[in-house]
Amino acid sequence: MNRSAFAARLLRWFDRHKRDLPWRREPRDPYRVWLSEVMLQQTQVATVIPYFERWLGRFPTLEALAAASLDDVLKLWEGLGYYARARNLHAAAQIVARDYGGQLPHTVEGLMALPGIGRYTAGAIASLAFGVHAPALDGNVRRVLSRVFGLSRPTAAELWALAESLLPRSRAGAFNEALMELGATICTPHAPQCAACPLRAMCEAHAGGDPAAYPARPAKQKTPHYEVLTAVVVDGAGRALLGQRPRDGLLGGLWEFISTELRAPDSDAQRRPGAAPCSTDLTDLILRRSGLKVKPSQAQPLGVVKHAFTHFKMTRQVWLVRLPTPGRALPRPQGYEQLIWATAEEAEQLALTRSDRRIWEMYRARPPSLFD
Ligand code: SF4
């Protein structure tokens, strides 16, 4: 393999075909490069663009992000998923503003010392924003390299070494970006468009006739499925009870209607999967998590919401519980940072989890009943 020919072909193709994306505008701003790399993790470009532009409208600089509240940051991230990314961005911006005079470190090591920045993101920021000679290996690059070099089960160390050995003397950032672009637009997972690929003549997987077989896919694991019971508790003043999830866990810092897991995946509990929860489950949930005593007669089923995460699925059985009087303060929440009674306007301003946003919309769209 002629490695300089590899880089030359790739860069020529990139210069001609690269997409015009908001974070690619010159001159490259390190804050924008960082933000786009974080937003693009596990998320499609088309989804990211409006979030990226809204974010910059609200937090145009790293200092503005550092000065924001975590609640505002999570609200702006709402719907993008993988909320640890937003929490880490915020925490890292505060460190950079406080300890580095507002300037992101220029080295891979310095960047990796910040929350949420791993080797890939550090390599991308260092090469794209600061011209550092460093590789950046994301899922797209892994796939392209595995195919061009005919590697069925490469280790991460092998691929990092390969990516480093291919870097041209200049334009390391453009080279990294070109490899990612090729993987995102041409050398796609299931249907690579080899006819349009600048690396076709040197690609072992293409020569072998079955490029999509590279790299070999790991055996699929069974996805765990959780059943969750959720109570939309509404008080006599029309306010809904919301709990803020613990800041350091899954969906940390986001708000939800109070919920509990009904059945752990693969548990040997007696309940049939999909069986309706009983009213005792519901009143227990509300008492346990909020200290609030409600009667089974105050509850009615509201619906079912299904949601899939990367590693598990969740089915939420949702009940509406109406209280006749205004709710009192609930000072001892179990498993939440805090509990609040929120008006419709307040709930709109809070960062709800995606499935809780759907529950909220379901609640607001329900047909009027005798209770209303
Ligand atoms: S020739 Fe085909 S398989 Fe090889 S890198 Fe190009 S698109 Fe991917």
PDB file of C-alpha atoms in Angstrom, residues 141-259:
ATOM      1  CA  VAL A 141     -12.862   5.605  10.347  1.00  0.00           C
ATOM      2  CA  ARG A 142     -12.675   2.133  11.920  1.00  0.00           C
ATOM      3  CA  ARG A 143     -14.954   0.800   9.201  1.00  0.00           C
ATOM      4  CA  VAL A 144     -13.073   2.442   6.307  1.00  0.00           C
ATOM      5  CA  LEU A 145      -9.668   1.271   7.545  1.00  0.00           C
ATOM      6  CA  SER A 146     -10.920  -2.262   8.251  1.00  0.00           C
ATOM      7  CA  ARG A 147     -12.225  -2.486   4.695  1.00  0.00           C
ATOM      8  CA  VAL A 148      -9.320  -0.888   2.843  1.00  0.00           C
ATOM      9  CA  PHE A 149      -6.833  -3.096   4.708  1.00  0.00           C
ATOM     10  CA  GLY A 150      -9.063  -6.197   4.737  1.00  0.00           C
ATOM     11  CA  LEU A 151      -9.097  -6.500   8.536  1.00  0.00           C
ATOM     12  CA  SER A 152     -11.968  -8.625   9.768  1.00  0.00           C
ATOM     13  CA  ARG A 153     -11.430  -8.319  13.530  1.00  0.00           C
ATOM     14  CA  PRO A 154      -8.867  -5.574  14.142  1.00  0.00           C
ATOM     15  CA  THR A 155      -8.109  -4.480  17.688  1.00  0.00           C
ATOM     16  CA  ALA A 156      -8.473  -0.838  18.661  1.00  0.00           C
ATOM     17  CA  ALA A 157      -4.695  -0.611  19.158  1.00  0.00           C
ATOM     18  CA  GLU A 158      -4.072  -1.892  15.612  1.00  0.00           C
ATOM     19  CA  LEU A 159      -6.451   0.632  14.118  1.00  0.00           C
ATOM     20  CA  TRP A 160      -5.031   3.565  16.101  1.00  0.00           C
ATOM     21  CA  ALA A 161      -1.523   2.633  14.951  1.00  0.00           C
ATOM     22  CA  LEU A 162      -2.744   2.290  11.369  1.00  0.00           C
ATOM     23  CA  ALA A 163      -4.548   5.663  11.470  1.00  0.00           C
ATOM     24  CA  GLU A 164      -1.406   7.302  12.823  1.00  0.00           C
ATOM     25  CA  SER A 165       0.828   5.726  10.174  1.00  0.00           C
ATOM     26  CA  LEU A 166      -1.434   7.042   7.387  1.00  0.00           C
ATOM     27  CA  LEU A 167      -1.478  10.694   8.533  1.00  0.00           C
ATOM     28  CA  PRO A 168       0.107  12.961   5.925  1.00  0.00           C
ATOM     29  CA  ARG A 169       2.836  15.400   7.024  1.00  0.00           C
ATOM     30  CA  SER A 170       0.477  18.347   6.620  1.00  0.00           C
ATOM     31  CA  ARG A 171      -3.319  18.656   6.769  1.00  0.00           C
ATOM     32  CA  ALA A 172      -3.788  16.050   9.511  1.00  0.00           C
ATOM     33  CA  GLY A 173      -7.137  17.625  10.465  1.00  0.00           C
ATOM     34  CA  ALA A 174      -8.470  17.564   6.897  1.00  0.00           C
ATOM     35  CA  PHE A 175      -7.254  13.971   6.530  1.00  0.00           C
ATOM     36  CA  ASN A 176      -9.103  12.881   9.682  1.00  0.00           C
ATOM     37  CA  GLU A 177     -12.215  14.700   8.593  1.00  0.00           C
ATOM     38  CA  ALA A 178     -11.989  13.199   5.096  1.00  0.00           C
ATOM     39  CA  LEU A 179     -11.844   9.656   6.481  1.00  0.00           C
ATOM     40  CA  MET A 180     -14.882  10.333   8.662  1.00  0.00           C
ATOM     41  CA  GLU A 181     -16.702  11.910   5.719  1.00  0.00           C
ATOM     42  CA  LEU A 182     -15.962   8.935   3.489  1.00  0.00           C
ATOM     43  CA  GLY A 183     -17.310   6.563   6.142  1.00  0.00           C
ATOM     44  CA  ALA A 184     -20.426   8.682   6.690  1.00  0.00           C
ATOM     45  CA  THR A 185     -21.335   9.225   3.037  1.00  0.00           C
ATOM     46  CA  ILE A 186     -19.719   6.535   0.806  1.00  0.00           C
ATOM     47  CA  CYS A 187     -18.332   3.648   2.853  1.00  0.00           C
ATOM     48  CA  THR A 188     -21.537   3.206   4.835  1.00  0.00           C
ATOM     49  CA  PRO A 189     -22.156   0.159   7.062  1.00  0.00           C
ATOM     50  CA  HIS A 190     -24.556  -1.858   4.904  1.00  0.00           C
ATOM     51  CA  ALA A 191     -24.303  -0.570   1.330  1.00  0.00           C
ATOM     52  CA  PRO A 192     -20.892   0.953   0.544  1.00  0.00           C
ATOM     53  CA  GLN A 193     -20.899   2.849  -2.764  1.00  0.00           C
ATOM     54  CA  CYS A 194     -17.571   1.537  -3.993  1.00  0.00           C
ATOM     55  CA  ALA A 195     -18.099   2.899  -7.507  1.00  0.00           C
ATOM     56  CA  ALA A 196     -17.869   6.451  -6.121  1.00  0.00           C
ATOM     57  CA  CYS A 197     -14.993   5.775  -3.714  1.00  0.00           C
ATOM     58  CA  PRO A 198     -11.559   7.367  -4.185  1.00  0.00           C
ATOM     59  CA  LEU A 199      -9.888   4.405  -2.417  1.00  0.00           C
ATOM     60  CA  ARG A 200     -11.480   1.690  -4.541  1.00  0.00           C
ATOM     61  CA  ALA A 201      -8.299   0.706  -6.386  1.00  0.00           C
ATOM     62  CA  MET A 202      -6.471   0.017  -3.133  1.00  0.00           C
ATOM     63  CA  CYS A 203      -9.333  -1.509  -1.124  1.00  0.00           C
ATOM     64  CA  GLU A 204      -8.962  -5.163  -0.151  1.00  0.00           C
ATOM     65  CA  ALA A 205     -12.579  -5.586   0.945  1.00  0.00           C
ATOM     66  CA  HIS A 206     -13.805  -4.264  -2.411  1.00  0.00           C
ATOM     67  CA  ALA A 207     -11.416  -6.597  -4.247  1.00  0.00           C
ATOM     68  CA  GLY A 208     -12.784  -9.499  -2.203  1.00  0.00           C
ATOM     69  CA  GLY A 209     -16.312  -8.807  -3.479  1.00  0.00           C
ATOM     70  CA  ASP A 210     -18.123  -8.472  -0.128  1.00  0.00           C
ATOM     71  CA  PRO A 211     -17.032  -5.155   1.426  1.00  0.00           C
ATOM     72  CA  ALA A 212     -20.004  -4.941   3.811  1.00  0.00           C
ATOM     73  CA  ALA A 213     -18.685  -8.050   5.588  1.00  0.00           C
ATOM     74  CA  TYR A 214     -15.818  -5.914   7.016  1.00  0.00           C
ATOM     75  CA  PRO A 215     -15.310  -5.529   9.883  1.00  0.00           C
ATOM     76  CA  ALA A 216     -17.024  -8.654  11.242  1.00  0.00           C
ATOM     77  CA  ARG A 217     -19.980  -7.720  13.438  1.00  0.00           C
ATOM     78  CA  PRO A 218     -20.023  -9.009  17.013  1.00  0.00           C
ATOM     79  CA  ALA A 219     -22.810 -11.472  17.848  1.00  0.00           C
ATOM     80  CA  LYS A 220     -25.972  -9.554  18.729  1.00  0.00           C
ATOM     81  CA  GLN A 221     -26.828  -9.473  22.429  1.00  0.00           C
ATOM     82  CA  LYS A 222     -30.424  -9.734  23.568  1.00  0.00           C
ATOM     83  CA  THR A 223     -31.683  -6.258  24.437  1.00  0.00           C
ATOM     84  CA  PRO A 224     -33.000  -6.052  28.020  1.00  0.00           C
ATOM     85  CA  HIS A 225     -36.553  -4.795  28.311  1.00  0.00           C
ATOM     86  CA  TYR A 226     -37.752  -2.950  31.411  1.00  0.00           C
ATOM     87  CA  GLU A 227     -41.317  -2.312  32.446  1.00  0.00           C
ATOM     88  CA  VAL A 228     -41.771   0.958  34.244  1.00  0.00           C
ATOM     89  CA  LEU A 229     -44.775   2.288  36.139  1.00  0.00           C
ATOM     90  CA  THR A 230     -45.272   6.055  35.901  1.00  0.00           C
ATOM     91  CA  ALA A 231     -47.698   8.331  37.734  1.00  0.00           C
ATOM     92  CA  VAL A 232     -48.736  11.689  36.339  1.00  0.00           C
ATOM     93  CA  VAL A 233     -49.941  13.179  39.618  1.00  0.00           C
ATOM     94  CA  VAL A 234     -51.904  16.399  39.122  1.00  0.00           C
ATOM     95  CA  ASP A 235     -53.011  18.502  42.071  1.00  0.00           C
ATOM     96  CA  GLY A 236     -56.171  20.548  42.559  1.00  0.00           C
ATOM     97  CA  ALA A 237     -54.437  23.619  41.094  1.00  0.00           C
ATOM     98  CA  GLY A 238     -53.648  21.750  37.844  1.00  0.00           C
ATOM     99  CA  ARG A 239     -49.943  21.410  38.615  1.00  0.00           C
ATOM    100  CA  ALA A 240     -48.053  18.206  37.797  1.00  0.00           C
ATOM    101  CA  LEU A 241     -45.650  16.452  40.159  1.00  0.00           C
ATOM    102  CA  LEU A 242     -42.147  16.164  38.631  1.00  0.00           C
ATOM    103  CA  GLY A 243     -38.951  14.678  40.046  1.00  0.00           C
ATOM    104  CA  GLN A 244     -35.403  15.626  39.082  1.00  0.00           C
ATOM    105  CA  ARG A 245     -33.261  12.541  38.485  1.00  0.00           C
ATOM    106  CA  PRO A 246     -29.979  12.207  40.412  1.00  0.00           C
ATOM    107  CA  ARG A 247     -27.317  14.268  38.655  1.00  0.00           C
ATOM    108  CA  ASP A 248     -24.727  11.533  38.382  1.00  0.00           C
ATOM    109  CA  GLY A 249     -26.852   8.703  36.932  1.00  0.00           C
ATOM    110  CA  LEU A 250     -28.552   7.846  33.652  1.00  0.00           C
ATOM    111  CA  LEU A 251     -30.394  10.933  32.314  1.00  0.00           C
ATOM    112  CA  GLY A 252     -28.897  12.768  35.295  1.00  0.00           C
ATOM    113  CA  GLY A 253     -30.433  16.141  36.138  1.00  0.00           C
ATOM    114  CA  LEU A 254     -33.425  15.654  33.825  1.00  0.00           C
ATOM    115  CA  TRP A 255     -37.019  15.767  35.052  1.00  0.00           C
ATOM    116  CA  GLU A 256     -39.596  13.000  34.925  1.00  0.00           C
ATOM    117  CA  PHE A 257     -43.006  12.004  36.185  1.00  0.00           C
ATOM    118  CA  ILE A 258     -42.414   9.827  39.169  1.00  0.00           C
ATOM    119  CA  SER A 259     -41.666   6.316  38.120  1.00  0.00           C
TER     120      SER A 259
END
